[in-house]
Amino acid sequence: MSALFRGPDPERGVEPIVPPGREALLTAAVAIGIVLLAIQLWLLTVALDIYLAGARGQLWVLALLSGVVFVGGVVAIRVISRGPRTTGRR
Amino acid sequence: MSRQERVDQGSREPLKSRAEYPYHWDADDFVSRRELLRLAVLTSGALFAATVAIAVRGAFGNSSSGSRTLIANASDVPAGSVKYFDYPKKGDQAMLINVPGLGFVAYSQKCTHLSCAVRYERDKDRLYCPCHNGVYSVTTGDPTAGPPQRRLPQILLERDGDRIFARKEQA
């Protein structure tokens, strides 16, 4: 058994040791993710407004910014998924 | 008190039922932060796709439309008067205005706020949308008051003698 794991728990089985600060990191990721979603929604409304106004030059910049937020979210999910879960279902 | 405890209290044989069906409603309702994050990333992907779709439509779509169409004779529209017509398609209401001191201008009648019909008010020298009190400039079509944020689509005109043609509508 790895040194990262405690002995068997009679009720929950093997319990992983959670690295310090991991819970705070996950909560911060959720909070930042919600803020970024709001920014993306705002970018979408700005893009729609520019499209309807007929000035089409800046639309790709807005799409690029939205894409950066999305890719950042995917990377964050992949990084967070590597660590052990701290609470909840297995 | 959890939902499971409430169910156990109301049940006549809680232990037996729990033993036969070890099903925890609280655990089933539980949404972890990781699941919430995944949902947020999926939503983020949908918002990104929508923004790209708008950008693609903006890049490859045509911002102007319509063909050369005779809309009026100049002599039929004296200074300070207006003629309403359909352009670029039938049912798309537009207006030709002979602005005193400026000449002929034409705009779509569709308000850029919520698509009500805009009308020309000569005495106040403005284009007015009665639905939500939107006001546009007669000379430029720019919004000057009320909720509209975008200018009225302008219809480019071409004059051939006395005849006035609409050439295309420009957003």
PDB file of N, CA and C in Angstrom, chain B residues 16-53:
ATOM      1  N   LYS B  16     -35.909  -2.647   8.633  1.00  0.00           N
ATOM      2  CA  LYS B  16     -36.079  -3.701   7.634  1.00  0.00           C
ATOM      3  C   LYS B  16     -35.976  -3.125   6.210  1.00  0.00           C
ATOM      4  N   SER B  17     -36.658  -1.999   6.024  1.00  0.00           N
ATOM      5  CA  SER B  17     -36.613  -1.400   4.679  1.00  0.00           C
ATOM      6  C   SER B  17     -35.207  -0.925   4.333  1.00  0.00           C
ATOM      7  N   ARG B  18     -34.529  -0.330   5.335  1.00  0.00           N
ATOM      8  CA  ARG B  18     -33.162   0.121   5.082  1.00  0.00           C
ATOM      9  C   ARG B  18     -32.249  -1.047   4.747  1.00  0.00           C
ATOM     10  N   ALA B  19     -32.535  -2.186   5.414  1.00  0.00           N
ATOM     11  CA  ALA B  19     -31.699  -3.359   5.164  1.00  0.00           C
ATOM     12  C   ALA B  19     -31.935  -3.911   3.764  1.00  0.00           C
ATOM     13  N   GLU B  20     -33.214  -3.869   3.315  1.00  0.00           N
ATOM     14  CA  GLU B  20     -33.518  -4.419   1.988  1.00  0.00           C
ATOM     15  C   GLU B  20     -33.110  -3.458   0.866  1.00  0.00           C
ATOM     16  N   TYR B  21     -33.291  -2.178   1.142  1.00  0.00           N
ATOM     17  CA  TYR B  21     -32.961  -1.175   0.113  1.00  0.00           C
ATOM     18  C   TYR B  21     -31.982  -0.153   0.698  1.00  0.00           C
ATOM     19  N   PRO B  22     -30.717  -0.439   0.706  1.00  0.00           N
ATOM     20  CA  PRO B  22     -29.744   0.504   1.276  1.00  0.00           C
ATOM     21  C   PRO B  22     -29.483   1.674   0.326  1.00  0.00           C
ATOM     22  N   TYR B  23     -30.510   2.482   0.123  1.00  0.00           N
ATOM     23  CA  TYR B  23     -30.458   3.551  -0.873  1.00  0.00           C
ATOM     24  C   TYR B  23     -30.477   4.888  -0.152  1.00  0.00           C
ATOM     25  N   HIS B  24     -29.454   5.698  -0.339  1.00  0.00           N
ATOM     26  CA  HIS B  24     -29.343   6.960   0.408  1.00  0.00           C
ATOM     27  C   HIS B  24     -29.682   8.130  -0.507  1.00  0.00           C
ATOM     28  N   TRP B  25     -30.831   8.706  -0.228  1.00  0.00           N
ATOM     29  CA  TRP B  25     -31.279   9.820  -1.081  1.00  0.00           C
ATOM     30  C   TRP B  25     -30.347  11.009  -1.004  1.00  0.00           C
ATOM     31  N   ASP B  26     -29.851  11.284   0.197  1.00  0.00           N
ATOM     32  CA  ASP B  26     -28.963  12.445   0.343  1.00  0.00           C
ATOM     33  C   ASP B  26     -27.720  12.300  -0.531  1.00  0.00           C
ATOM     34  N   ALA B  27     -27.190  11.086  -0.564  1.00  0.00           N
ATOM     35  CA  ALA B  27     -26.012  10.852  -1.394  1.00  0.00           C
ATOM     36  C   ALA B  27     -26.358  10.978  -2.870  1.00  0.00           C
ATOM     37  N   ASP B  28     -27.592  10.569  -3.230  1.00  0.00           N
ATOM     38  CA  ASP B  28     -27.992  10.646  -4.630  1.00  0.00           C
ATOM     39  C   ASP B  28     -28.157  12.099  -5.081  1.00  0.00           C
ATOM     40  N   ASP B  29     -28.638  12.953  -4.177  1.00  0.00           N
ATOM     41  CA  ASP B  29     -28.830  14.366  -4.523  1.00  0.00           C
ATOM     42  C   ASP B  29     -27.516  15.140  -4.524  1.00  0.00           C
ATOM     43  N   PHE B  30     -26.500  14.571  -3.948  1.00  0.00           N
ATOM     44  CA  PHE B  30     -25.248  15.291  -3.771  1.00  0.00           C
ATOM     45  C   PHE B  30     -24.566  15.577  -5.111  1.00  0.00           C
ATOM     46  N   VAL B  31     -24.226  16.839  -5.319  1.00  0.00           N
ATOM     47  CA  VAL B  31     -23.459  17.231  -6.508  1.00  0.00           C
ATOM     48  C   VAL B  31     -22.112  17.746  -6.030  1.00  0.00           C
ATOM     49  N   SER B  32     -21.058  17.050  -6.411  1.00  0.00           N
ATOM     50  CA  SER B  32     -19.744  17.449  -5.925  1.00  0.00           C
ATOM     51  C   SER B  32     -19.243  18.682  -6.659  1.00  0.00           C
ATOM     52  N   ARG B  33     -18.197  19.287  -6.093  1.00  0.00           N
ATOM     53  CA  ARG B  33     -17.628  20.469  -6.743  1.00  0.00           C
ATOM     54  C   ARG B  33     -17.018  20.107  -8.096  1.00  0.00           C
ATOM     55  N   ARG B  34     -16.477  18.891  -8.173  1.00  0.00           N
ATOM     56  CA  ARG B  34     -15.901  18.459  -9.463  1.00  0.00           C
ATOM     57  C   ARG B  34     -16.982  18.356 -10.529  1.00  0.00           C
ATOM     58  N   GLU B  35     -18.144  17.803 -10.142  1.00  0.00           N
ATOM     59  CA  GLU B  35     -19.241  17.703 -11.109  1.00  0.00           C
ATOM     60  C   GLU B  35     -19.722  19.083 -11.521  1.00  0.00           C
ATOM     61  N   LEU B  36     -19.787  19.979 -10.540  1.00  0.00           N
ATOM     62  CA  LEU B  36     -20.187  21.355 -10.847  1.00  0.00           C
ATOM     63  C   LEU B  36     -19.183  22.001 -11.798  1.00  0.00           C
ATOM     64  N   LEU B  37     -17.901  21.752 -11.572  1.00  0.00           N
ATOM     65  CA  LEU B  37     -16.867  22.300 -12.461  1.00  0.00           C
ATOM     66  C   LEU B  37     -17.004  21.749 -13.880  1.00  0.00           C
ATOM     67  N   ARG B  38     -17.275  20.436 -13.974  1.00  0.00           N
ATOM     68  CA  ARG B  38     -17.446  19.841 -15.311  1.00  0.00           C
ATOM     69  C   ARG B  38     -18.632  20.483 -16.036  1.00  0.00           C
ATOM     70  N   LEU B  39     -19.714  20.671 -15.287  1.00  0.00           N
ATOM     71  CA  LEU B  39     -20.892  21.313 -15.874  1.00  0.00           C
ATOM     72  C   LEU B  39     -20.559  22.741 -16.311  1.00  0.00           C
ATOM     73  N   ALA B  40     -19.769  23.435 -15.490  1.00  0.00           N
ATOM     74  CA  ALA B  40     -19.379  24.810 -15.833  1.00  0.00           C
ATOM     75  C   ALA B  40     -18.534  24.828 -17.101  1.00  0.00           C
ATOM     76  N   VAL B  41     -17.632  23.848 -17.240  1.00  0.00           N
ATOM     77  CA  VAL B  41     -16.788  23.807 -18.442  1.00  0.00           C
ATOM     78  C   VAL B  41     -17.633  23.474 -19.676  1.00  0.00           C
ATOM     79  N   LEU B  42     -18.611  22.587 -19.507  1.00  0.00           N
ATOM     80  CA  LEU B  42     -19.509  22.293 -20.633  1.00  0.00           C
ATOM     81  C   LEU B  42     -20.274  23.554 -21.053  1.00  0.00           C
ATOM     82  N   THR B  43     -20.778  24.284 -20.074  1.00  0.00           N
ATOM     83  CA  THR B  43     -21.475  25.536 -20.374  1.00  0.00           C
ATOM     84  C   THR B  43     -20.533  26.518 -21.050  1.00  0.00           C
ATOM     85  N   SER B  44     -19.290  26.552 -20.563  1.00  0.00           N
ATOM     86  CA  SER B  44     -18.291  27.439 -21.157  1.00  0.00           C
ATOM     87  C   SER B  44     -18.063  27.081 -22.627  1.00  0.00           C
ATOM     88  N   GLY B  45     -18.014  25.775 -22.916  1.00  0.00           N
ATOM     89  CA  GLY B  45     -17.857  25.331 -24.307  1.00  0.00           C
ATOM     90  C   GLY B  45     -19.022  25.758 -25.170  1.00  0.00           C
ATOM     91  N   ALA B  46     -20.229  25.679 -24.611  1.00  0.00           N
ATOM     92  CA  ALA B  46     -21.419  26.089 -25.377  1.00  0.00           C
ATOM     93  C   ALA B  46     -21.378  27.590 -25.660  1.00  0.00           C
ATOM     94  N   LEU B  47     -20.964  28.384 -24.668  1.00  0.00           N
ATOM     95  CA  LEU B  47     -20.883  29.835 -24.872  1.00  0.00           C
ATOM     96  C   LEU B  47     -19.807  30.175 -25.907  1.00  0.00           C
ATOM     97  N   PHE B  48     -18.688  29.459 -25.841  1.00  0.00           N
ATOM     98  CA  PHE B  48     -17.614  29.663 -26.828  1.00  0.00           C
ATOM     99  C   PHE B  48     -18.127  29.334 -28.232  1.00  0.00           C
ATOM    100  N   ALA B  49     -18.839  28.188 -28.360  1.00  0.00           N
ATOM    101  CA  ALA B  49     -19.361  27.795 -29.677  1.00  0.00           C
ATOM    102  C   ALA B  49     -20.331  28.843 -30.216  1.00  0.00           C
ATOM    103  N   ALA B  50     -21.158  29.395 -29.331  1.00  0.00           N
ATOM    104  CA  ALA B  50     -22.127  30.413 -29.779  1.00  0.00           C
ATOM    105  C   ALA B  50     -21.400  31.666 -30.252  1.00  0.00           C
ATOM    106  N   THR B  51     -20.333  32.061 -29.534  1.00  0.00           N
ATOM    107  CA  THR B  51     -19.569  33.261 -29.935  1.00  0.00           C
ATOM    108  C   THR B  51     -18.884  33.039 -31.282  1.00  0.00           C
ATOM    109  N   VAL B  52     -18.322  31.818 -31.470  1.00  0.00           N
ATOM    110  CA  VAL B  52     -17.684  31.502 -32.764  1.00  0.00           C
ATOM    111  C   VAL B  52     -18.730  31.527 -33.882  1.00  0.00           C
ATOM    112  N   ALA B  53     -19.912  30.983 -33.598  1.00  0.00           N
ATOM    113  CA  ALA B  53     -20.971  30.966 -34.622  1.00  0.00           C
ATOM    114  C   ALA B  53     -21.332  32.386 -35.054  1.00  0.00           C
TER     115      ALA B  53
END
